[in-house]
Coordinates of C-alpha atoms in Angstrom, one line a residue:
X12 CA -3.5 -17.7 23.2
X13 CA -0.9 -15.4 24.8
X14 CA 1.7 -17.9 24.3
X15 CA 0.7 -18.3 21.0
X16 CA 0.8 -14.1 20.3
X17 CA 4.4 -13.7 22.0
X18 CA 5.3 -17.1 19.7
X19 CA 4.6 -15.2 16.3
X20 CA 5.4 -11.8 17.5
X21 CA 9.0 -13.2 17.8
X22 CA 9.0 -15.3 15.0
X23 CA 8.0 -11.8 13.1
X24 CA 11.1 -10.2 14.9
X25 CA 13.5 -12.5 14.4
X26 CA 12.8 -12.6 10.6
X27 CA 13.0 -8.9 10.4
X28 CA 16.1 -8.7 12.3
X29 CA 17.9 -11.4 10.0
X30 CA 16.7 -9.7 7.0
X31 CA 17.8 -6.0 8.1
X32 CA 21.2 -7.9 9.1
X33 CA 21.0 -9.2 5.7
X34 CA 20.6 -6.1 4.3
X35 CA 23.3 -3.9 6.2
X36 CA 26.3 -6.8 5.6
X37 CA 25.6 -6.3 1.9
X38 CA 25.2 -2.8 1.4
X39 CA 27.5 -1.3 4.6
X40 CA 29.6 -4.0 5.5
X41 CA 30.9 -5.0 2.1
X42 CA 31.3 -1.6 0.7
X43 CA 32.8 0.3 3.5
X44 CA 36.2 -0.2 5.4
X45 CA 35.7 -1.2 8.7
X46 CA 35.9 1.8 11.6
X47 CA 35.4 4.1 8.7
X48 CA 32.8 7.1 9.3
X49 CA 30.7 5.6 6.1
X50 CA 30.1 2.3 7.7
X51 CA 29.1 3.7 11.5
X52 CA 26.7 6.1 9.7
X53 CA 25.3 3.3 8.0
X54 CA 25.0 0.9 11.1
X55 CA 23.3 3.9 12.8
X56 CA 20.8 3.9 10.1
X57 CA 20.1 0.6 10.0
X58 CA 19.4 0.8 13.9
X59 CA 17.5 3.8 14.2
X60 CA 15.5 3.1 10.7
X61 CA 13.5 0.1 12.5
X62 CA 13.4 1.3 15.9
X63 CA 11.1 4.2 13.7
X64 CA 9.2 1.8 12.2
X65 CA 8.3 0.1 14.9
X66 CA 7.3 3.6 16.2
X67 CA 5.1 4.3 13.8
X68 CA 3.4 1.3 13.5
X69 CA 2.3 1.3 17.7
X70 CA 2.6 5.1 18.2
X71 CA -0.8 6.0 18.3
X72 CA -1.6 2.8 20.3
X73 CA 0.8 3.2 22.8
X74 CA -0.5 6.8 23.8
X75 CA 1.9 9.0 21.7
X76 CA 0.4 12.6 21.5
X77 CA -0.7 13.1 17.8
X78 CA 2.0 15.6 16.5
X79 CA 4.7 13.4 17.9
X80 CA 3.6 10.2 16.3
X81 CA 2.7 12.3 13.2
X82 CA 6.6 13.3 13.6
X83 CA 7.7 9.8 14.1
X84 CA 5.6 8.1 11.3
X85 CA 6.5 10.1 8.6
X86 CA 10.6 8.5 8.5
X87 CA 9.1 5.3 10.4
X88 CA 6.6 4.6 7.7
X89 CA 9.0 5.4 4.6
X90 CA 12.0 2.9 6.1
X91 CA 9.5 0.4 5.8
X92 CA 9.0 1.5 2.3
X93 CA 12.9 1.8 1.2
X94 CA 13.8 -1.3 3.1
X95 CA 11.5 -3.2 1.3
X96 CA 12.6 -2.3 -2.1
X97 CA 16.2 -2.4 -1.1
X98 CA 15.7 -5.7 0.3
X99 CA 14.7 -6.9 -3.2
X100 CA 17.2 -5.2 -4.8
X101 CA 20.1 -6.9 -2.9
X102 CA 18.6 -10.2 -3.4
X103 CA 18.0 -8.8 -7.2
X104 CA 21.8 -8.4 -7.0
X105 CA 23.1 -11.7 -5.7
X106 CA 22.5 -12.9 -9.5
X107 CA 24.2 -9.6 -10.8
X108 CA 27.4 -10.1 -8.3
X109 CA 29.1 -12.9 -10.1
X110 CA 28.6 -11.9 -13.7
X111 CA 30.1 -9.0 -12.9
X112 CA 32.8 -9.7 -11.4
X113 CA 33.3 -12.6 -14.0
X114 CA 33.4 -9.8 -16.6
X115 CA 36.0 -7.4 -14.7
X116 CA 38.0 -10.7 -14.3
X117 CA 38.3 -11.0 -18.2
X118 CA 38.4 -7.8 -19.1
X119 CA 41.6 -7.2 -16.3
X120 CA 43.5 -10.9 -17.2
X121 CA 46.4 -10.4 -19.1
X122 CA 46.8 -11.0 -22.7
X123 CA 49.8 -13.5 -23.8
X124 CA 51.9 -12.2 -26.5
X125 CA 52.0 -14.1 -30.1
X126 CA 55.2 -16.2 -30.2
X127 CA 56.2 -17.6 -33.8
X128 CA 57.5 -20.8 -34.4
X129 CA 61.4 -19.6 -35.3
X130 CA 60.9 -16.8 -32.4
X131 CA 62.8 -17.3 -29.7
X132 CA 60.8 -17.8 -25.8
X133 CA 62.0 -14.8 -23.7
X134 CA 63.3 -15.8 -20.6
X135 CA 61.0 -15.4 -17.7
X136 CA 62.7 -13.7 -14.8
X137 CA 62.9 -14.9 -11.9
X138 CA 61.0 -13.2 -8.5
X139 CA 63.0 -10.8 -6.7
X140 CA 64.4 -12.2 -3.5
X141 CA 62.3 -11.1 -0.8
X142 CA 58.8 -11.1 1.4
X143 CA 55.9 -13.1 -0.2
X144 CA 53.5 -10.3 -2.3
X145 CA 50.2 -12.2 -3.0
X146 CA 49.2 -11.4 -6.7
X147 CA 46.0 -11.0 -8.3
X148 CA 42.8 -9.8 -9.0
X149 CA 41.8 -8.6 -5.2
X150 CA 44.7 -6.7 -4.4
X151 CA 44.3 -3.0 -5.0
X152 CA 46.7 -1.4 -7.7
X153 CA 47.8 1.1 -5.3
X154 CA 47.0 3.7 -2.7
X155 CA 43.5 4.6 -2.8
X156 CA 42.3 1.5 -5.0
X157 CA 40.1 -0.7 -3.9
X158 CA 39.7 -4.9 -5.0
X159 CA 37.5 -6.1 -6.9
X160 CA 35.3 -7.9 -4.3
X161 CA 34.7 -4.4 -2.9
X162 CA 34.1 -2.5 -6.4
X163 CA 31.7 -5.1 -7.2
X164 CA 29.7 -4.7 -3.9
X165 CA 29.7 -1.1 -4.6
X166 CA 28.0 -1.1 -7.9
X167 CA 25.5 -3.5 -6.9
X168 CA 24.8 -2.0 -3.6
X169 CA 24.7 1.7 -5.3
X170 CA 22.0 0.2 -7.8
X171 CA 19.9 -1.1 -5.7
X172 CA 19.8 1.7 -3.2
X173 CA 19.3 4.0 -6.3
X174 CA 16.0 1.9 -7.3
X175 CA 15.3 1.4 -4.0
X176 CA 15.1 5.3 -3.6
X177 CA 13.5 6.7 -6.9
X178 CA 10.9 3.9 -6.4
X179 CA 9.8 5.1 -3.1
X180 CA 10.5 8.8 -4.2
X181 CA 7.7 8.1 -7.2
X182 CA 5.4 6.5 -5.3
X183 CA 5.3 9.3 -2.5
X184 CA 4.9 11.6 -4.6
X185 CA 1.9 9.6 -6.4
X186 CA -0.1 9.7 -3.1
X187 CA 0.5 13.1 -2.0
X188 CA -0.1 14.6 -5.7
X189 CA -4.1 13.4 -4.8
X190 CA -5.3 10.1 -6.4
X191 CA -6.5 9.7 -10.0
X192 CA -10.3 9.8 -11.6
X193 CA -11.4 6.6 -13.3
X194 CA -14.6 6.1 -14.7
X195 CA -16.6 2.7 -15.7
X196 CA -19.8 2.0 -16.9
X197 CA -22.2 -0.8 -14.8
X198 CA -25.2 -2.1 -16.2
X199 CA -27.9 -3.5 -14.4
X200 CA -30.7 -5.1 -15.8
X201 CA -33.4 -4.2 -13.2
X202 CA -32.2 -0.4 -13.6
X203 CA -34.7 1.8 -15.1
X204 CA -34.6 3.9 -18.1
X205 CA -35.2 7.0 -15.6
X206 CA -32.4 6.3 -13.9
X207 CA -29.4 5.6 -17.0
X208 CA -26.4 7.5 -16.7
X209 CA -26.5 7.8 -13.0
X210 CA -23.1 8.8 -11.0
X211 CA -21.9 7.6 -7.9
X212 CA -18.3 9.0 -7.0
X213 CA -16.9 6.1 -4.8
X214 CA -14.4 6.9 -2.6
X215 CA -12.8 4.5 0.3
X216 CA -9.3 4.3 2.0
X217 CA -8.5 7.6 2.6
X218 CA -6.8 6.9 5.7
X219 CA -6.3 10.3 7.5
X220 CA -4.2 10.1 10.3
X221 CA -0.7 11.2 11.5
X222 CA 0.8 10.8 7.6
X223 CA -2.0 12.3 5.7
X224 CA -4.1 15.7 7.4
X225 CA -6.4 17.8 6.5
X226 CA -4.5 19.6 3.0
X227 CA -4.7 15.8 1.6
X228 CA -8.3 15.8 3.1
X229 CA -9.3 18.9 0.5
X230 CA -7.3 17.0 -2.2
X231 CA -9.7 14.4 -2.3
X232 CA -12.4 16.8 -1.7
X233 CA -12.0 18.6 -4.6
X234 CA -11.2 15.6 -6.9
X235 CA -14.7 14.1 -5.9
X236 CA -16.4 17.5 -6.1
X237 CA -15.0 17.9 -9.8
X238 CA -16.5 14.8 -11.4
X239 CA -20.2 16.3 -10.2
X240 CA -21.6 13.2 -9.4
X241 CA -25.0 12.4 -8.6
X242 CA -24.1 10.7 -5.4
X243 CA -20.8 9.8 -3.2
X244 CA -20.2 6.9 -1.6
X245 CA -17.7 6.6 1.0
X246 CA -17.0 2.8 1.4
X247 CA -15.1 2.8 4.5
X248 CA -11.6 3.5 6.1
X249 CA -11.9 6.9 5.9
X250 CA -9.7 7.5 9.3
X251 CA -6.6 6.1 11.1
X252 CA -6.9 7.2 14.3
X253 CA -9.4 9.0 17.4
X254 CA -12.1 11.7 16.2
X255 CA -10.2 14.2 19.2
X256 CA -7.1 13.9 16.8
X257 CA -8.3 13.9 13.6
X258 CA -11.5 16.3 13.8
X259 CA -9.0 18.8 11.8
X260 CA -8.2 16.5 9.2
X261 CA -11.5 15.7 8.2
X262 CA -12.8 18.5 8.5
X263 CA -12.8 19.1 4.8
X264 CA -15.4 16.2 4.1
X265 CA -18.0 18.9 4.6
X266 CA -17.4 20.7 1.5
X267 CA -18.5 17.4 -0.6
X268 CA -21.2 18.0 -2.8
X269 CA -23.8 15.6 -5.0
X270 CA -27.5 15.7 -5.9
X271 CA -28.4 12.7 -4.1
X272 CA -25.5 13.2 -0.7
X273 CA -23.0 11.5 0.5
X274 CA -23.3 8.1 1.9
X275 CA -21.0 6.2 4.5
X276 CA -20.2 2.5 5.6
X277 CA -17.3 1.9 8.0
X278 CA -14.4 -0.3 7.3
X279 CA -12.2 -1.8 10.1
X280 CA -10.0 0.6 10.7
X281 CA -13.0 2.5 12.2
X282 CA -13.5 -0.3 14.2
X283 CA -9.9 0.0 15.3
X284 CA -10.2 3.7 16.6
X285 CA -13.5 3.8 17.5
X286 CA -16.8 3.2 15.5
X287 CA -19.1 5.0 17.4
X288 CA -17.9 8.8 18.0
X289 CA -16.4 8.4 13.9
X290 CA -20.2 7.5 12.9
X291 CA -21.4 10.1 15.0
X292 CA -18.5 12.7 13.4
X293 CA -19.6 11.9 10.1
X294 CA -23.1 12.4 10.5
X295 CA -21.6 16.3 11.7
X296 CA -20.2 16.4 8.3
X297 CA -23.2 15.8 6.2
X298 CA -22.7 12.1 5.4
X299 CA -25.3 9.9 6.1
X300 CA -23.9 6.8 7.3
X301 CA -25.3 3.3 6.2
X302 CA -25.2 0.9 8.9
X303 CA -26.6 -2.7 8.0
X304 CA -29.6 -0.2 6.6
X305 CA -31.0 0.9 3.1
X306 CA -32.4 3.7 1.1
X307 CA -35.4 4.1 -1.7
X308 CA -33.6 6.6 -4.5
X309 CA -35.5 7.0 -7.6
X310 CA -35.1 4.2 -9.9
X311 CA -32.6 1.8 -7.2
X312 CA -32.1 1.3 -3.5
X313 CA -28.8 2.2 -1.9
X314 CA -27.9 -0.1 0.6
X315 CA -24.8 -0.6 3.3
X316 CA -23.8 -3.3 5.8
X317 CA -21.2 -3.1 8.7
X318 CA -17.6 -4.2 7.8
X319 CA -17.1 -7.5 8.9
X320 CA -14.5 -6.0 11.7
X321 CA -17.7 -5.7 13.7
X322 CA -18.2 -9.3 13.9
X323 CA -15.9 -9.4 17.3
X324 CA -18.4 -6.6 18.7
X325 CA -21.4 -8.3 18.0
X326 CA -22.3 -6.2 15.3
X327 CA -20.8 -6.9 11.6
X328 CA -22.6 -7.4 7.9
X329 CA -26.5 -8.1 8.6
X330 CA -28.0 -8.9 5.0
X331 CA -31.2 -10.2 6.7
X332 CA -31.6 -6.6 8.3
X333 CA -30.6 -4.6 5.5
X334 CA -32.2 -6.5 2.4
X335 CA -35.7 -7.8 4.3
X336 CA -38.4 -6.6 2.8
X337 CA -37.3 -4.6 -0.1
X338 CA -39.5 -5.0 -3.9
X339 CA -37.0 -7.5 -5.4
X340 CA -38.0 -5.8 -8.9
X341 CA -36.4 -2.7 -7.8
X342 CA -32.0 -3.2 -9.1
X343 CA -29.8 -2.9 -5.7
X344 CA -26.0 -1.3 -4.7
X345 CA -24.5 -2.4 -1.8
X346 CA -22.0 -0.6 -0.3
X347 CA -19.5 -2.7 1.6
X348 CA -16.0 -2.0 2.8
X349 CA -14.4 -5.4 2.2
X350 CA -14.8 -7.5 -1.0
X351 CA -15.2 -10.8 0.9
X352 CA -19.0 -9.9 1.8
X353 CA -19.6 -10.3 -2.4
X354 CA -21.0 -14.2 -2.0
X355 CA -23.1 -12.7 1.4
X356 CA -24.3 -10.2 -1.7
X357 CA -24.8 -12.7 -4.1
X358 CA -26.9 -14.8 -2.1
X359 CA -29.4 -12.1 -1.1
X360 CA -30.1 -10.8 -4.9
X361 CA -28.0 -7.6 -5.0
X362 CA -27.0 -6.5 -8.4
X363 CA -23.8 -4.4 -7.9
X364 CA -21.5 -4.4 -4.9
X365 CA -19.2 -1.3 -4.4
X366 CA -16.2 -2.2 -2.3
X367 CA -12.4 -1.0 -1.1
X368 CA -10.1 -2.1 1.6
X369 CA -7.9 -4.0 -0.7
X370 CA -5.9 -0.7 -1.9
X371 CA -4.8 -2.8 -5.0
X372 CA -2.1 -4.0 -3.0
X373 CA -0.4 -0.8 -2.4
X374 CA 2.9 -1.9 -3.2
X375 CA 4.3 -4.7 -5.8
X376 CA 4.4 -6.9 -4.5
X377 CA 1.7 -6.4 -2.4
X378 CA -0.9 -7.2 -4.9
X379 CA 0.0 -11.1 -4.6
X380 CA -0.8 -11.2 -1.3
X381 CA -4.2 -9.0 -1.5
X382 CA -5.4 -11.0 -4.5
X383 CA -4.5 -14.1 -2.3
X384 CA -6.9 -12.7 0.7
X385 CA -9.4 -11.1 -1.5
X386 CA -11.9 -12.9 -4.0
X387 CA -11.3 -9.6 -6.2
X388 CA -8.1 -7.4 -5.7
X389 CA -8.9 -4.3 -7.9
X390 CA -11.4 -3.3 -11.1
X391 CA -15.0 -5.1 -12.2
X392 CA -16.0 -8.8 -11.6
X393 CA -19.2 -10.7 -11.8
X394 CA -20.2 -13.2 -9.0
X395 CA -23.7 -15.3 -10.2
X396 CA -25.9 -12.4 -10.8
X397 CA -23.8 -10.0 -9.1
X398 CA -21.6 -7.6 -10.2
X399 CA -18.1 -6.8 -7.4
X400 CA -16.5 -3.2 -8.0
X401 CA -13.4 -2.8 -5.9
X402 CA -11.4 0.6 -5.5
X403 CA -7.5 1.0 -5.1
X404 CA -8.8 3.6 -2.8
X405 CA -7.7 7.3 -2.3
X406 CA -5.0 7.6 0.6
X407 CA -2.6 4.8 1.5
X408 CA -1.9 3.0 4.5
X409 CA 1.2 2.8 6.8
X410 CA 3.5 4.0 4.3
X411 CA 2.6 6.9 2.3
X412 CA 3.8 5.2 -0.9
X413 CA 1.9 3.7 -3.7
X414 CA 3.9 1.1 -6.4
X415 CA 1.9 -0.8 -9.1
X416 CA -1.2 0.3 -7.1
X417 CA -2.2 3.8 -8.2
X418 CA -4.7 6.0 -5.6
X419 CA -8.1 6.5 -7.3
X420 CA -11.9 7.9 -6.9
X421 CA -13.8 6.3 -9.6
X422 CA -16.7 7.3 -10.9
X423 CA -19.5 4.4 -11.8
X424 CA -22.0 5.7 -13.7
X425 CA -24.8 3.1 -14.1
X426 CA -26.4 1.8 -17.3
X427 CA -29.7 0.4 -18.2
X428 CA -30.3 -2.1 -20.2
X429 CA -33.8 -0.6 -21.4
X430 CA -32.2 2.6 -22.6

């Protein structure tokens, strides 16, 4: 098992390594002159960017104190981000390289002059006596010019550098600005006329930790608090990191206010730092946390399973335990932090299933690879009988940046079909 965990772990490396290799020959190497101060700036940054990275991704883990990881994450995280969309942008580029250069080589050969039929052919002279001069397209003009080769590398390099930045400069400043308020409508047929037009502000993937503290925390607060719903569920992943850390950061969650509370489920990443004192922390804030268990609210039961991360602990999703028992008359939502658990939902008779985790992908193109490992990757779906709502989520994860993926709290307000 070891062997097979130091097998992919170099595997990972040596990909990574090639590609930043990749990445710094196209953009450094080919665009600067070698010993120049331009092209040992950029080598530095293409050490010390990954060495951050890697950082921020096993700070916390390795026993970094929780300013210095925050202090380490925050340039860690977002070389992930611009590396990523600069490593598409060269590749983007290798298609733009020879067109261009094609077209400077037309635009730059030399025209041949019209010759009559009774004109006489000038004479062409005959080279100088002297050292060898090659000729052409690559040799610069004169002092300061540089060849083609080089200008070409510089346009494409500058343009995908200049994506790669504004890209990653939007979609910062699209998570820190707070995420977004959507609203749907969800019938359910066993939902009563008393209980039509019902809200439930879902909220999951905030993900406070060393990127995003407690002034994000009031963000989201204050989004949620400004749709007055009737009830707010928090679907998991609320936290990145140990309740002695973060107690600041969430701090906040007490101000949220709804008619019916604020309900919690965990997610994996409070399996990762620590399910029990975050459950325990949350009930301190006023939520009242859901585990494997459910709730009579007039006109529906509210129910909540374990993420699936709790499988390894010998806890996890128990439907049996959560669903036994219950007037099968009576319409049911399920809060669950991962979307897998929808055919676990299906199974057992519940009527909506309200979900997160996937965070929409994050970053194109992310969302191939979450709609890959998710049976929905963002927005409504029906399973059977059973309706699947999953949320981008609020925060982000790892890197502070959002791309195709925007943040949200949405707002469900549920619909009978008698009314």
């Amino acid at each position: 098992m070891i062997l097979v965990f130091v097998l992919v772990l170099v595997t990972i490396l040596a990909i990574l390594g090639t590609a930043h290799w990749y990445v710094w020959r196209r953009l450094i190497r080919d665009t600067t002159a070698a010993r120049s101060r331009w092209r040992r700036a950029g080598t530095v940054l293409f050490i010390a960017g990954p060495l951050l990275a890697v950082g921020a991704l096993v700070g916390v883990q390795a026993g970094l104190p929780h300013t210095l990881a925050g202090v380490v994450a925050w340039p860690g995280y977002l070389w992930l981000a611009v590396f990523l969309y600069l490593f598409l942008g060269v590749v983007a580029g290798e298609v733009v390289r020879p067109l261009l250069s094609r077209l400077l080589a037309r635009r730059s050969a030399p025209v041949p002059a019209t010759v009559g039929a009774d004109s006489p052919v000038p004479p062409v002279p005959e080279p100088a006596a002297g050292p060898e001069i090659a000729a052409g397209p690559e040799v610069p003009a004169g002092p300061g010019a540089i060849s083609r080769r080089v200008f070409v590398s510089r346009v494409a390099g500058g343009a995908a550098a200049a994506v790669a930045l504004g890209t990653v400069g939007a979609g910062t400043y699209g998570v820190l600005n707070g995420p977004g308020i959507k609203r749907i409508t969800v019938p359910l047929a066993k939902l009563p006329r008393s209980a039509h037009g019902l809200r439930i502000a879902v909220v999951s993937d905030v993900h406070l930790g060393p990127v995003l503290g407690s002034r994000f925390c009031r963000r989201v607060v204050d989004t949620i608090n400004s749709t007055q719903p009737d009830l707010i569920a928090v679907v998991g992943d609320l936290i990145d990191g140990e309740v002695d850390d973060l107690a600041d950061s969430v701090e906040p969650m007490r101000g949220l206010r709804s008619r019916l509370g604020t309900f919690f489920v965990t997610g994996n990443h409070e399996y990762i730092s620590g399910v029990e004192p975050w459950v325990a922390k949350v009930q301190e804030l006023g939520m009242r946390p859901l585990r494997n268990a459910r709730v009579e609210l007039s006109g529906f039961d509210l129910a909540g399973v374990d993420d699936v991360a709790g499988s390894s602990e010998g806890l996890g999703p128990d439907f049996e335990a959560t669903l036994r028992d219950r007037d099968p008359s009576r319409a049911v939502v399920l809060l669950s932090h991962q979307p897998v658990t929808i055919h676990d939902a299906a199974r057992n008779g519940v009527d909506l299933q309200l979900s997160g985790h996937t965070h929409g992908g994050q970053m194109w193109p992310g969302n191939y690879i979450a709609e890959l490992a998710n049976p929905t990757n963002a927005g409504l779906e029906q399973y059977g009988d059973t309706q699947l709502y999953v949320s981008r989520g609020a925060g982000a994860w790892g890197p502070p940046v959002r791309v195709g993926a925007p943040s949200d709290i949405t707002v469900v307000e549920l619909a009978s079909r008698q009314a």
